Amino acid sequence: MKKHLRMNWWKYIAVLLLPAILWSTVFSLRERPSGNERLRILFVGEGVNTTALQEDLEAALPHLTTQTVKEITVVQQIPDNVDYGQWLISRQFSYDILIISEPWRMGDMGQNYFSRLREPLLSHFPSVRQYCETVDGGRLPFALALTSVQTRLGDYLKMENASWLLFFSPESVNLGGENGKGNAADDAAIAAARYLSEEKH
């Protein structure tokens, strides 16, 4: 018996620990907000006060949308030593909004890595300047063009006279169904973009 215990002690410990580990894993997965209960914004570049923006969005969003958002995340990243195009595509599965600074723009990045903005979505931003690219001889919009001087976004930037492009992820479920995903009531990403693109007075 002693020999058996010496050889197999780890099995008894595993039997005791396994239910606790499984229970805590299941519980944490159930507690994690689903896609339409969280809003995620990525800034590509430097000089953004992400903490202040996240706090202000947490305070403002309940007044801007009826959608229940349990978690708001605003982060800033620089894609060093990676395939930038693939990196942009992969981030669209994790973030609702990607805001790209001027140094990180590429020619035709809208049509190569994002989806064009169609009228139902654009109608929420009637006075915001659009970023357009030439496609088959015509000009099509792919992003909102925001500047630190004209829009509320500037309140969170550490540099003056900067310009950024705001792209919506085609994978987001928080665009009020305007991209063919999610529900009409889940429009937190639209509300956040309107907040950032508001003109300064």
Coordinates of C-alpha atoms in Angstrom, one line a residue:
M1 CA 0.0 0.0 0.0
K2 CA 2.8 2.4 0.9
K3 CA 4.5 1.7 -2.4
H4 CA 1.3 2.2 -4.3
L5 CA 0.8 5.6 -2.6
R6 CA 4.4 6.6 -3.3
M7 CA 4.0 5.8 -7.0
N8 CA 0.5 7.3 -7.4
W9 CA 0.2 10.2 -4.9
W10 CA -0.1 12.7 -7.7
K11 CA -3.3 11.0 -9.0
Y12 CA -5.0 11.5 -5.7
I13 CA -4.1 15.2 -5.6
A14 CA -5.2 15.6 -9.3
V15 CA -8.6 14.0 -8.4
L16 CA -9.0 16.5 -5.5
L17 CA -7.9 19.5 -7.5
L18 CA -9.5 18.8 -10.9
P19 CA -13.1 19.6 -9.9
A20 CA -12.0 22.9 -8.3
I21 CA -10.1 23.9 -11.4
L22 CA -12.9 23.0 -13.7
W23 CA -15.5 24.8 -11.6
S24 CA -13.5 28.0 -11.4
T25 CA -12.8 27.9 -15.2
V26 CA -16.5 27.4 -16.0
F27 CA -17.5 30.1 -13.6
S28 CA -15.0 32.6 -15.0
L29 CA -16.1 31.9 -18.6
R30 CA -19.7 32.5 -17.6
E31 CA -18.8 35.8 -15.9
R32 CA -16.8 37.1 -18.9
P33 CA -18.9 39.6 -20.9
S34 CA -20.1 38.5 -24.3
G35 CA -19.3 40.4 -27.5
N36 CA -22.3 42.7 -27.2
E37 CA -21.5 43.4 -23.6
R38 CA -18.1 44.8 -24.1
L39 CA -16.6 47.6 -26.3
R40 CA -13.0 47.5 -27.3
I41 CA -11.1 50.4 -29.0
L42 CA -7.5 50.1 -30.4
F43 CA -5.3 53.1 -31.1
V44 CA -2.5 52.3 -33.5
G45 CA 0.3 54.8 -32.7
E46 CA 1.5 56.9 -29.8
G47 CA 0.5 59.8 -27.6
V48 CA -3.1 58.8 -26.5
N49 CA -4.3 59.1 -23.0
T50 CA -6.1 55.8 -23.0
T51 CA -6.9 55.8 -19.3
A52 CA -8.8 59.2 -19.5
L53 CA -10.7 58.2 -22.6
Q54 CA -11.7 54.8 -21.1
E55 CA -12.9 56.5 -17.9
D56 CA -14.9 59.2 -19.9
L57 CA -16.5 56.6 -22.1
E58 CA -17.5 54.5 -19.1
A59 CA -19.2 57.7 -17.7
A60 CA -20.7 58.9 -21.0
L61 CA -21.8 55.7 -22.8
P62 CA -24.8 54.9 -20.6
H63 CA -26.3 58.3 -21.7
L64 CA -25.5 57.7 -25.4
T65 CA -26.9 54.2 -25.9
T66 CA -29.4 51.9 -24.4
Q67 CA -27.1 48.9 -24.9
T68 CA -25.8 47.4 -21.7
V69 CA -22.0 47.5 -21.8
K70 CA -20.2 45.8 -18.9
E71 CA -16.7 46.3 -20.0
I72 CA -14.9 49.1 -22.0
T73 CA -11.3 48.7 -23.0
V74 CA -9.2 51.4 -24.7
V75 CA -5.6 50.4 -25.6
Q76 CA -2.7 51.7 -27.6
Q77 CA -0.3 49.5 -29.6
I78 CA 2.5 49.8 -32.0
P79 CA 2.9 46.9 -34.4
D80 CA 6.7 46.4 -34.4
N81 CA 8.4 43.5 -36.2
V82 CA 5.1 42.0 -37.6
D83 CA 3.4 41.8 -40.9
Y84 CA 1.4 45.0 -40.5
G85 CA -1.4 44.0 -42.8
Q86 CA -2.0 40.7 -41.2
W87 CA -1.8 42.3 -37.8
L88 CA -4.5 44.8 -38.7
I89 CA -6.8 42.0 -40.0
S90 CA -6.2 40.0 -36.8
R91 CA -7.1 42.9 -34.6
Q92 CA -10.5 43.3 -36.2
F93 CA -11.6 40.1 -34.5
S94 CA -10.7 41.6 -31.1
Y95 CA -11.7 45.3 -31.4
D96 CA -14.8 47.1 -32.5
I97 CA -13.0 50.3 -33.5
L98 CA -9.4 50.8 -34.8
I99 CA -8.1 54.3 -34.8
I100 CA -4.9 54.7 -36.8
S101 CA -2.4 57.6 -36.5
E102 CA -0.9 59.2 -39.6
P103 CA 2.5 57.5 -39.3
W104 CA 0.8 54.1 -39.5
R105 CA -1.3 54.7 -42.6
M106 CA -0.7 52.9 -45.8
G107 CA -1.9 53.5 -49.3
D108 CA -5.3 51.9 -50.0
M109 CA -5.3 50.4 -46.5
G110 CA -9.1 50.8 -46.4
Q111 CA -9.9 48.6 -49.3
N112 CA -7.0 46.2 -48.6
Y113 CA -7.7 45.5 -44.9
F114 CA -11.1 46.9 -43.9
S115 CA -14.7 47.2 -45.3
R116 CA -16.1 50.3 -47.0
L117 CA -18.6 52.3 -44.9
R118 CA -22.1 52.0 -46.3
E119 CA -24.8 54.6 -46.1
P120 CA -26.8 53.2 -43.1
L121 CA -23.6 53.5 -41.0
L122 CA -22.5 56.8 -42.5
S123 CA -25.9 58.3 -41.7
H124 CA -24.9 58.4 -38.1
F125 CA -22.0 60.8 -38.9
P126 CA -23.5 63.4 -41.3
S127 CA -21.0 66.2 -40.5
V128 CA -17.9 64.1 -40.1
R129 CA -15.2 64.1 -42.8
Q130 CA -14.8 60.8 -44.5
Y131 CA -11.6 59.1 -45.6
C132 CA -12.1 57.8 -49.2
E133 CA -10.1 55.7 -51.6
T134 CA -10.4 55.3 -55.4
V135 CA -12.0 51.9 -56.3
D136 CA -12.8 51.1 -59.9
G137 CA -12.7 54.7 -60.9
G138 CA -15.0 55.9 -58.1
R139 CA -14.3 57.3 -54.6
L140 CA -15.6 55.2 -51.7
P141 CA -15.5 55.9 -47.9
F142 CA -13.6 53.5 -45.6
A143 CA -13.1 55.5 -42.4
L144 CA -13.9 58.7 -40.5
A145 CA -11.1 61.3 -40.7
L146 CA -10.6 62.9 -37.2
T147 CA -8.3 65.7 -36.2
S148 CA -7.1 66.8 -32.8
V149 CA -8.0 70.4 -33.6
Q150 CA -11.6 69.9 -34.6
T151 CA -12.9 66.8 -32.7
R152 CA -13.2 65.7 -29.1
L153 CA -10.5 63.1 -29.9
G154 CA -8.0 65.9 -29.4
D155 CA -8.8 66.0 -25.7
Y156 CA -7.1 62.7 -25.3
L157 CA -4.0 63.3 -27.5
K158 CA -0.7 64.4 -26.2
M159 CA 0.2 66.1 -29.5
E160 CA -1.3 69.0 -31.3
N161 CA -2.6 69.1 -34.9
A162 CA -2.6 65.3 -35.3
S163 CA -4.9 63.4 -37.6
W164 CA -6.3 59.9 -37.2
L165 CA -8.5 57.5 -39.2
L166 CA -11.3 55.8 -37.4
F167 CA -12.1 52.4 -38.9
F168 CA -15.0 50.1 -37.8
S169 CA -14.3 46.4 -37.5
P170 CA -16.4 44.5 -40.0
E171 CA -16.5 41.8 -37.2
S172 CA -18.0 44.0 -34.6
V173 CA -21.4 43.1 -33.1
N174 CA -21.8 46.7 -31.7
L175 CA -22.6 48.6 -34.8
G176 CA -26.4 48.3 -34.6
G177 CA -26.4 45.6 -37.2
E178 CA -25.3 48.1 -39.8
N179 CA -22.5 45.7 -40.9
G180 CA -24.7 42.7 -41.0
K181 CA -23.7 41.5 -37.6
G182 CA -25.4 42.0 -34.2
N183 CA -28.7 43.5 -33.3
A184 CA -30.1 47.0 -34.0
A185 CA -30.1 47.9 -30.3
D186 CA -26.4 47.1 -29.9
D187 CA -24.9 50.3 -31.2
A188 CA -22.2 51.1 -28.5
A189 CA -19.4 51.3 -31.1
I190 CA -21.4 53.9 -33.1
A191 CA -22.1 55.9 -29.9
A192 CA -18.4 55.8 -29.0
A193 CA -17.4 57.0 -32.5
R194 CA -19.9 59.8 -32.3
Y195 CA -18.5 60.8 -29.0
L196 CA -15.0 61.0 -30.3
S197 CA -15.9 62.7 -33.6
E198 CA -18.0 65.4 -32.0
E199 CA -16.9 68.9 -33.0
K200 CA -15.1 71.1 -30.5
H201 CA -17.0 74.3 -29.6

